[in-house]
């Protein structure tokens, strides 16, 4: 059995990170942030924050469900986990 890891002593970022891929999802479908805001009923500023992938500390599951419904996609198209060694190499 694999060893269970603890994050109690880790600093933020040492355990990887979650990448928000809303930009890729809506751009590939030709939908604008403004249109997604209208279709989901979510404020443009929130859509824009997720689109840019900045200042997101907690994911809103209701928001993600609305986006998945409107875009007819799976949550895996919107979020991606990067392991610590991958996160170190990726631009922020």
Backbone as XML, in Angstrom:
<?xml version="1.0"?>
<chain id="A" units="angstrom">
  <residue number="1" name="UNK">
    <atom name="N" x="0.845" y="-1.190" z="0.000"/>
    <atom name="CA" x="0.000" y="0.000" z="0.000"/>
    <atom name="C" x="0.880" y="1.239" z="0.000"/>
  </residue>
  <residue number="2" name="UNK">
    <atom name="N" x="0.449" y="2.290" z="-0.725"/>
    <atom name="CA" x="1.206" y="3.526" z="-0.794"/>
    <atom name="C" x="1.228" y="4.223" z="0.554"/>
  </residue>
  <residue number="3" name="UNK">
    <atom name="N" x="2.313" y="4.914" z="0.809"/>
    <atom name="CA" x="2.434" y="5.678" z="2.046"/>
    <atom name="C" x="1.507" y="6.895" z="1.976"/>
  </residue>
  <residue number="4" name="UNK">
    <atom name="N" x="0.824" y="7.155" z="3.067"/>
    <atom name="CA" x="-0.079" y="8.302" z="3.153"/>
    <atom name="C" x="0.756" y="9.532" z="3.454"/>
  </residue>
  <residue number="5" name="UNK">
    <atom name="N" x="0.512" y="10.610" z="2.739"/>
    <atom name="CA" x="1.272" y="11.844" z="2.905"/>
    <atom name="C" x="0.518" y="12.811" z="3.804"/>
  </residue>
  <residue number="6" name="UNK">
    <atom name="N" x="1.245" y="13.573" z="4.552"/>
    <atom name="CA" x="0.660" y="14.617" z="5.398"/>
    <atom name="C" x="1.100" y="15.966" z="4.862"/>
  </residue>
  <residue number="7" name="UNK">
    <atom name="N" x="0.219" y="16.949" z="4.928"/>
    <atom name="CA" x="0.582" y="18.297" z="4.480"/>
    <atom name="C" x="0.701" y="19.258" z="5.650"/>
  </residue>
  <residue number="8" name="UNK">
    <atom name="N" x="0.641" y="18.748" z="6.870"/>
    <atom name="CA" x="0.653" y="19.601" z="8.055"/>
    <atom name="C" x="1.899" y="20.471" z="8.105"/>
  </residue>
  <residue number="9" name="UNK">
    <atom name="N" x="3.047" y="19.941" z="7.725"/>
    <atom name="CA" x="4.294" y="20.703" z="7.829"/>
    <atom name="C" x="4.688" y="21.382" z="6.520"/>
  </residue>
  <residue number="10" name="UNK">
    <atom name="N" x="3.890" y="21.250" z="5.510"/>
    <atom name="CA" x="4.212" y="21.852" z="4.213"/>
    <atom name="C" x="3.810" y="23.316" z="4.175"/>
  </residue>
  <residue number="11" name="UNK">
    <atom name="N" x="4.538" y="24.093" z="3.398"/>
    <atom name="CA" x="4.159" y="25.479" z="3.132"/>
    <atom name="C" x="3.264" y="25.488" z="1.898"/>
  </residue>
  <residue number="12" name="UNK">
    <atom name="N" x="2.467" y="26.530" z="1.763"/>
    <atom name="CA" x="1.578" y="26.650" z="0.609"/>
    <atom name="C" x="2.361" y="26.475" z="-0.680"/>
  </residue>
  <residue number="13" name="UNK">
    <atom name="N" x="1.864" y="25.653" z="-1.574"/>
    <atom name="CA" x="2.488" y="25.427" z="-2.871"/>
    <atom name="C" x="3.351" y="24.183" z="-2.930"/>
  </residue>
  <residue number="14" name="UNK">
    <atom name="N" x="3.803" y="23.684" z="-1.783"/>
    <atom name="CA" x="4.667" y="22.500" z="-1.789"/>
    <atom name="C" x="3.902" y="21.222" z="-2.109"/>
  </residue>
  <residue number="15" name="UNK">
    <atom name="N" x="2.590" y="21.295" z="-2.092"/>
    <atom name="CA" x="1.768" y="20.114" z="-2.353"/>
    <atom name="C" x="1.099" y="20.192" z="-3.721"/>
  </residue>
  <residue number="16" name="UNK">
    <atom name="N" x="1.511" y="21.126" z="-4.541"/>
    <atom name="CA" x="0.936" y="21.302" z="-5.872"/>
    <atom name="C" x="-0.095" y="22.408" z="-5.878"/>
  </residue>
  <residue number="17" name="UNK">
    <atom name="N" x="-0.849" y="22.473" z="-6.947"/>
    <atom name="CA" x="-1.873" y="23.503" z="-7.053"/>
    <atom name="C" x="-2.956" y="23.078" z="-8.031"/>
  </residue>
  <residue number="18" name="UNK">
    <atom name="N" x="-4.069" y="23.766" z="-7.950"/>
    <atom name="CA" x="-5.184" y="23.534" z="-8.865"/>
    <atom name="C" x="-5.154" y="24.643" z="-9.916"/>
  </residue>
  <residue number="19" name="UNK">
    <atom name="N" x="-5.202" y="24.263" z="-11.166"/>
    <atom name="CA" x="-5.228" y="25.200" z="-12.279"/>
    <atom name="C" x="-6.676" y="25.328" z="-12.758"/>
  </residue>
  <residue number="20" name="UNK">
    <atom name="N" x="-7.148" y="26.559" z="-12.892"/>
    <atom name="CA" x="-8.490" y="26.812" z="-13.421"/>
    <atom name="C" x="-8.366" y="27.003" z="-14.927"/>
  </residue>
  <residue number="21" name="UNK">
    <atom name="N" x="-9.127" y="26.222" z="-15.685"/>
    <atom name="CA" x="-9.029" y="26.236" z="-17.144"/>
    <atom name="C" x="-10.309" y="26.751" z="-17.802"/>
  </residue>
  <residue number="22" name="UNK">
    <atom name="N" x="-10.989" y="27.676" z="-17.132"/>
    <atom name="CA" x="-12.223" y="28.227" z="-17.695"/>
    <atom name="C" x="-11.945" y="28.935" z="-19.018"/>
  </residue>
  <residue number="23" name="UNK">
    <atom name="N" x="-10.842" y="29.636" z="-19.105"/>
    <atom name="CA" x="-10.516" y="30.367" z="-20.339"/>
    <atom name="C" x="-10.486" y="29.424" z="-21.541"/>
  </residue>
  <residue number="24" name="UNK">
    <atom name="N" x="-9.792" y="28.301" z="-21.398"/>
    <atom name="CA" x="-9.701" y="27.348" z="-22.499"/>
    <atom name="C" x="-11.075" y="26.777" z="-22.849"/>
  </residue>
  <residue number="25" name="UNK">
    <atom name="N" x="-11.869" y="26.497" z="-21.807"/>
    <atom name="CA" x="-13.188" y="25.894" z="-22.026"/>
    <atom name="C" x="-14.122" y="26.813" z="-22.797"/>
  </residue>
  <residue number="26" name="UNK">
    <atom name="N" x="-14.171" y="28.089" z="-22.423"/>
    <atom name="CA" x="-15.117" y="28.971" z="-23.123"/>
    <atom name="C" x="-14.549" y="29.469" z="-24.451"/>
  </residue>
  <residue number="27" name="UNK">
    <atom name="N" x="-13.242" y="29.685" z="-24.498"/>
    <atom name="CA" x="-12.637" y="30.134" z="-25.764"/>
    <atom name="C" x="-12.812" y="29.072" z="-26.849"/>
  </residue>
  <residue number="28" name="UNK">
    <atom name="N" x="-12.671" y="27.805" z="-26.489"/>
    <atom name="CA" x="-12.805" y="26.732" z="-27.478"/>
    <atom name="C" x="-14.241" y="26.601" z="-27.983"/>
  </residue>
  <residue number="29" name="UNK">
    <atom name="N" x="-15.195" y="27.130" z="-27.214"/>
    <atom name="CA" x="-16.602" y="27.064" z="-27.625"/>
    <atom name="C" x="-17.086" y="28.378" z="-28.244"/>
  </residue>
  <residue number="30" name="UNK">
    <atom name="N" x="-16.203" y="29.363" z="-28.292"/>
    <atom name="CA" x="-16.570" y="30.645" z="-28.892"/>
    <atom name="C" x="-17.555" y="31.451" z="-28.054"/>
  </residue>
  <residue number="31" name="UNK">
    <atom name="N" x="-17.538" y="31.245" z="-26.747"/>
    <atom name="CA" x="-18.437" y="31.976" z="-25.846"/>
    <atom name="C" x="-17.632" y="33.050" z="-25.120"/>
  </residue>
  <residue number="32" name="UNK">
    <atom name="N" x="-18.187" y="34.221" z="-24.988"/>
    <atom name="CA" x="-17.515" y="35.293" z="-24.263"/>
    <atom name="C" x="-17.833" y="35.207" z="-22.773"/>
  </residue>
  <residue number="33" name="UNK">
    <atom name="N" x="-17.020" y="35.884" z="-21.972"/>
    <atom name="CA" x="-17.284" y="35.944" z="-20.535"/>
    <atom name="C" x="-18.623" y="36.610" z="-20.261"/>
  </residue>
  <residue number="34" name="UNK">
    <atom name="N" x="-18.944" y="37.630" z="-21.036"/>
    <atom name="CA" x="-20.215" y="38.329" z="-20.863"/>
    <atom name="C" x="-21.391" y="37.394" z="-21.158"/>
  </residue>
  <residue number="35" name="UNK">
    <atom name="N" x="-21.279" y="36.616" z="-22.211"/>
    <atom name="CA" x="-22.340" y="35.660" z="-22.570"/>
    <atom name="C" x="-22.477" y="34.577" z="-21.497"/>
  </residue>
  <residue number="36" name="UNK">
    <atom name="N" x="-21.344" y="34.078" z="-20.993"/>
    <atom name="CA" x="-21.391" y="33.076" z="-19.933"/>
    <atom name="C" x="-22.046" y="33.646" z="-18.681"/>
  </residue>
  <residue number="37" name="UNK">
    <atom name="N" x="-21.774" y="34.896" z="-18.393"/>
    <atom name="CA" x="-22.411" y="35.559" z="-17.258"/>
    <atom name="C" x="-23.921" y="35.596" z="-17.436"/>
  </residue>
  <residue number="38" name="UNK">
    <atom name="N" x="-24.376" y="35.941" z="-18.627"/>
    <atom name="CA" x="-25.817" y="35.980" z="-18.918"/>
    <atom name="C" x="-26.454" y="34.597" z="-18.826"/>
  </residue>
  <residue number="39" name="UNK">
    <atom name="N" x="-25.765" y="33.590" z="-19.335"/>
    <atom name="CA" x="-26.317" y="32.238" z="-19.359"/>
    <atom name="C" x="-26.355" y="31.569" z="-17.983"/>
  </residue>
  <residue number="40" name="UNK">
    <atom name="N" x="-25.410" y="31.939" z="-17.104"/>
    <atom name="CA" x="-25.339" y="31.308" z="-15.786"/>
    <atom name="C" x="-25.983" y="32.145" z="-14.690"/>
  </residue>
  <residue number="41" name="UNK">
    <atom name="N" x="-26.147" y="33.446" z="-14.939"/>
    <atom name="CA" x="-26.650" y="34.327" z="-13.891"/>
    <atom name="C" x="-25.595" y="34.691" z="-12.864"/>
  </residue>
  <residue number="42" name="UNK">
    <atom name="N" x="-24.340" y="34.452" z="-13.204"/>
    <atom name="CA" x="-23.223" y="34.747" z="-12.312"/>
    <atom name="C" x="-22.627" y="36.098" z="-12.715"/>
  </residue>
  <residue number="43" name="UNK">
    <atom name="N" x="-22.262" y="36.905" z="-11.729"/>
    <atom name="CA" x="-21.703" y="38.222" z="-12.013"/>
    <atom name="C" x="-20.468" y="38.117" z="-12.915"/>
  </residue>
  <residue number="44" name="UNK">
    <atom name="N" x="-20.337" y="39.097" z="-13.819"/>
    <atom name="CA" x="-19.204" y="39.118" z="-14.742"/>
    <atom name="C" x="-17.878" y="39.109" z="-13.985"/>
  </residue>
  <residue number="45" name="UNK">
    <atom name="N" x="-17.788" y="39.830" z="-12.880"/>
    <atom name="CA" x="-16.530" y="39.921" z="-12.130"/>
    <atom name="C" x="-16.076" y="38.550" z="-11.633"/>
  </residue>
  <residue number="46" name="UNK">
    <atom name="N" x="-17.019" y="37.699" z="-11.283"/>
    <atom name="CA" x="-16.675" y="36.350" z="-10.830"/>
    <atom name="C" x="-16.217" y="35.508" z="-12.014"/>
  </residue>
  <residue number="47" name="UNK">
    <atom name="N" x="-16.951" y="35.588" z="-13.123"/>
    <atom name="CA" x="-16.544" y="34.882" z="-14.346"/>
    <atom name="C" x="-15.137" y="35.323" z="-14.745"/>
  </residue>
  <residue number="48" name="UNK">
    <atom name="N" x="-14.887" y="36.605" z="-14.708"/>
    <atom name="CA" x="-13.594" y="37.164" z="-15.105"/>
    <atom name="C" x="-12.467" y="36.655" z="-14.204"/>
  </residue>
  <residue number="49" name="UNK">
    <atom name="N" x="-12.715" y="36.576" z="-12.910"/>
    <atom name="CA" x="-11.705" y="36.087" z="-11.962"/>
    <atom name="C" x="-11.351" y="34.634" z="-12.262"/>
  </residue>
  <residue number="50" name="UNK">
    <atom name="N" x="-12.352" y="33.795" z="-12.497"/>
    <atom name="CA" x="-12.089" y="32.394" z="-12.847"/>
    <atom name="C" x="-11.431" y="32.291" z="-14.221"/>
  </residue>
  <residue number="51" name="UNK">
    <atom name="N" x="-11.839" y="33.149" z="-15.153"/>
    <atom name="CA" x="-11.266" y="33.149" z="-16.506"/>
    <atom name="C" x="-9.766" y="33.438" z="-16.435"/>
  </residue>
  <residue number="52" name="UNK">
    <atom name="N" x="-9.405" y="34.417" z="-15.620"/>
    <atom name="CA" x="-7.997" y="34.790" z="-15.473"/>
    <atom name="C" x="-7.247" y="33.848" z="-14.541"/>
  </residue>
  <residue number="53" name="UNK">
    <atom name="N" x="-7.987" y="33.075" z="-13.730"/>
    <atom name="CA" x="-7.362" y="32.138" z="-12.804"/>
    <atom name="C" x="-6.594" y="32.814" z="-11.692"/>
  </residue>
  <residue number="54" name="UNK">
    <atom name="N" x="-6.997" y="34.011" z="-11.318"/>
    <atom name="CA" x="-6.296" y="34.785" z="-10.292"/>
    <atom name="C" x="-7.165" y="34.947" z="-9.055"/>
  </residue>
  <residue number="55" name="UNK">
    <atom name="N" x="-6.511" y="35.007" z="-7.909"/>
    <atom name="CA" x="-7.159" y="35.277" z="-6.618"/>
    <atom name="C" x="-8.281" y="34.285" z="-6.298"/>
  </residue>
  <residue number="56" name="UNK">
    <atom name="N" x="-8.090" y="33.041" z="-6.655"/>
    <atom name="CA" x="-9.089" y="32.016" z="-6.339"/>
    <atom name="C" x="-8.494" y="31.116" z="-5.263"/>
  </residue>
  <residue number="57" name="UNK">
    <atom name="N" x="-9.040" y="31.227" z="-4.071"/>
    <atom name="CA" x="-8.550" y="30.414" z="-2.959"/>
    <atom name="C" x="-9.478" y="29.244" z="-2.674"/>
  </residue>
  <residue number="58" name="UNK">
    <atom name="N" x="-10.760" y="29.424" z="-2.980"/>
    <atom name="CA" x="-11.749" y="28.375" z="-2.761"/>
    <atom name="C" x="-12.646" y="28.304" z="-3.992"/>
  </residue>
  <residue number="59" name="UNK">
    <atom name="N" x="-12.928" y="27.098" z="-4.404"/>
    <atom name="CA" x="-13.793" y="26.919" z="-5.571"/>
    <atom name="C" x="-15.252" y="26.910" z="-5.121"/>
  </residue>
  <residue number="60" name="UNK">
    <atom name="N" x="-16.085" y="27.592" z="-5.858"/>
    <atom name="CA" x="-17.526" y="27.628" z="-5.608"/>
    <atom name="C" x="-18.155" y="26.495" z="-6.420"/>
  </residue>
  <residue number="61" name="UNK">
    <atom name="N" x="-18.607" y="25.458" z="-5.740"/>
    <atom name="CA" x="-19.145" y="24.284" z="-6.431"/>
    <atom name="C" x="-20.415" y="24.602" z="-7.195"/>
  </residue>
  <residue number="62" name="UNK">
    <atom name="N" x="-21.223" y="25.518" z="-6.681"/>
    <atom name="CA" x="-22.439" y="25.924" z="-7.390"/>
    <atom name="C" x="-22.071" y="26.615" z="-8.704"/>
  </residue>
  <residue number="63" name="UNK">
    <atom name="N" x="-21.075" y="27.477" z="-8.663"/>
    <atom name="CA" x="-20.597" y="28.149" z="-9.870"/>
    <atom name="C" x="-20.102" y="27.118" z="-10.890"/>
  </residue>
  <residue number="64" name="UNK">
    <atom name="N" x="-19.289" y="26.171" z="-10.426"/>
    <atom name="CA" x="-18.751" y="25.158" z="-11.332"/>
    <atom name="C" x="-19.862" y="24.308" z="-11.937"/>
  </residue>
  <residue number="65" name="UNK">
    <atom name="N" x="-20.877" y="23.981" z="-11.147"/>
    <atom name="CA" x="-22.013" y="23.206" z="-11.659"/>
    <atom name="C" x="-22.759" y="23.983" z="-12.738"/>
  </residue>
  <residue number="66" name="UNK">
    <atom name="N" x="-22.969" y="25.271" z="-12.523"/>
    <atom name="CA" x="-23.656" y="26.105" z="-13.524"/>
    <atom name="C" x="-22.862" y="26.148" z="-14.826"/>
  </residue>
  <residue number="67" name="UNK">
    <atom name="N" x="-21.555" y="26.343" z="-14.713"/>
    <atom name="CA" x="-20.708" y="26.408" z="-15.903"/>
    <atom name="C" x="-20.710" y="25.064" z="-16.633"/>
  </residue>
  <residue number="68" name="UNK">
    <atom name="N" x="-20.594" y="23.974" z="-15.887"/>
    <atom name="CA" x="-20.638" y="22.650" z="-16.515"/>
    <atom name="C" x="-21.958" y="22.428" z="-17.243"/>
  </residue>
  <residue number="69" name="UNK">
    <atom name="N" x="-23.048" y="22.864" z="-16.649"/>
    <atom name="CA" x="-24.361" y="22.708" z="-17.275"/>
    <atom name="C" x="-24.449" y="23.517" z="-18.571"/>
  </residue>
  <residue number="70" name="UNK">
    <atom name="N" x="-24.064" y="24.788" z="-18.498"/>
    <atom name="CA" x="-24.170" y="25.674" z="-19.662"/>
    <atom name="C" x="-23.228" y="25.225" z="-20.780"/>
  </residue>
  <residue number="71" name="UNK">
    <atom name="N" x="-22.001" y="24.847" z="-20.423"/>
    <atom name="CA" x="-21.022" y="24.442" z="-21.444"/>
    <atom name="C" x="-21.134" y="22.971" z="-21.825"/>
  </residue>
  <residue number="72" name="UNK">
    <atom name="N" x="-21.988" y="22.241" z="-21.123"/>
    <atom name="CA" x="-22.139" y="20.802" z="-21.337"/>
    <atom name="C" x="-20.767" y="20.126" z="-21.270"/>
  </residue>
  <residue number="73" name="UNK">
    <atom name="N" x="-20.097" y="20.346" z="-20.139"/>
    <atom name="CA" x="-18.754" y="19.786" z="-19.959"/>
    <atom name="C" x="-18.639" y="19.125" z="-18.595"/>
  </residue>
  <residue number="74" name="UNK">
    <atom name="N" x="-17.522" y="18.493" z="-18.370"/>
    <atom name="CA" x="-17.221" y="17.875" z="-17.082"/>
    <atom name="C" x="-16.313" y="18.822" z="-16.297"/>
  </residue>
  <residue number="75" name="UNK">
    <atom name="N" x="-16.339" y="18.713" z="-14.990"/>
    <atom name="CA" x="-15.520" y="19.585" z="-14.143"/>
    <atom name="C" x="-14.028" y="19.421" z="-14.458"/>
  </residue>
  <residue number="76" name="UNK">
    <atom name="N" x="-13.627" y="18.256" z="-14.962"/>
    <atom name="CA" x="-12.224" y="18.032" z="-15.331"/>
    <atom name="C" x="-11.773" y="18.959" z="-16.457"/>
  </residue>
  <residue number="77" name="UNK">
    <atom name="N" x="-12.715" y="19.488" z="-17.221"/>
    <atom name="CA" x="-12.354" y="20.450" z="-18.266"/>
    <atom name="C" x="-12.093" y="21.828" z="-17.678"/>
  </residue>
  <residue number="78" name="UNK">
    <atom name="N" x="-12.519" y="22.049" z="-16.437"/>
    <atom name="CA" x="-12.392" y="23.364" z="-15.807"/>
    <atom name="C" x="-11.288" y="23.433" z="-14.759"/>
  </residue>
  <residue number="79" name="UNK">
    <atom name="N" x="-10.958" y="22.295" z="-14.166"/>
    <atom name="CA" x="-9.958" y="22.255" z="-13.097"/>
    <atom name="C" x="-8.939" y="21.158" z="-13.366"/>
  </residue>
  <residue number="80" name="UNK">
    <atom name="N" x="-7.696" y="21.432" z="-13.002"/>
    <atom name="CA" x="-6.629" y="20.444" z="-13.182"/>
    <atom name="C" x="-5.671" y="20.522" z="-11.998"/>
  </residue>
  <residue number="81" name="UNK">
    <atom name="N" x="-5.322" y="19.379" z="-11.429"/>
    <atom name="CA" x="-4.346" y="19.328" z="-10.348"/>
    <atom name="C" x="-2.949" y="19.191" z="-10.933"/>
  </residue>
  <residue number="82" name="UNK">
    <atom name="N" x="-2.038" y="20.054" z="-10.486"/>
    <atom name="CA" x="-0.634" y="19.943" z="-10.874"/>
    <atom name="C" x="0.162" y="19.512" z="-9.661"/>
  </residue>
  <residue number="83" name="UNK">
    <atom name="N" x="0.909" y="18.429" z="-9.786"/>
    <atom name="CA" x="1.773" y="17.965" z="-8.706"/>
    <atom name="C" x="2.851" y="19.004" z="-8.438"/>
  </residue>
  <residue number="84" name="UNK">
    <atom name="N" x="3.462" y="18.977" z="-7.265"/>
    <atom name="CA" x="4.465" y="20.004" z="-6.907"/>
    <atom name="C" x="5.572" y="20.167" z="-7.956"/>
  </residue>
  <residue number="85" name="UNK">
    <atom name="N" x="6.087" y="19.059" z="-8.488"/>
    <atom name="CA" x="7.182" y="19.162" z="-9.467"/>
    <atom name="C" x="6.701" y="19.804" z="-10.772"/>
  </residue>
  <residue number="86" name="UNK">
    <atom name="N" x="5.421" y="19.625" z="-11.127"/>
    <atom name="CA" x="4.859" y="20.262" z="-12.320"/>
    <atom name="C" x="4.572" y="21.727" z="-12.041"/>
  </residue>
  <residue number="87" name="UNK">
    <atom name="N" x="4.089" y="22.030" z="-10.835"/>
    <atom name="CA" x="3.748" y="23.403" z="-10.465"/>
    <atom name="C" x="4.984" y="24.286" z="-10.439"/>
  </residue>
  <residue number="88" name="UNK">
    <atom name="N" x="6.137" y="23.718" z="-10.055"/>
    <atom name="CA" x="7.385" y="24.482" z="-10.017"/>
    <atom name="C" x="7.808" y="24.946" z="-11.398"/>
  </residue>
  <residue number="89" name="UNK">
    <atom name="N" x="7.489" y="24.154" z="-12.424"/>
    <atom name="CA" x="7.900" y="24.453" z="-13.785"/>
    <atom name="C" x="6.925" y="25.366" z="-14.518"/>
  </residue>
  <residue number="90" name="UNK">
    <atom name="N" x="5.664" y="25.387" z="-14.068"/>
    <atom name="CA" x="4.606" y="26.119" z="-14.770"/>
    <atom name="C" x="4.650" y="27.608" z="-14.428"/>
  </residue>
  <residue number="91" name="UNK">
    <atom name="N" x="4.399" y="28.456" z="-15.438"/>
    <atom name="CA" x="4.312" y="29.890" z="-15.154"/>
    <atom name="C" x="3.045" y="30.194" z="-14.369"/>
  </residue>
  <residue number="92" name="UNK">
    <atom name="N" x="3.104" y="31.215" z="-13.522"/>
    <atom name="CA" x="1.916" y="31.574" z="-12.720"/>
    <atom name="C" x="1.068" y="32.599" z="-13.394"/>
  </residue>
</chain>
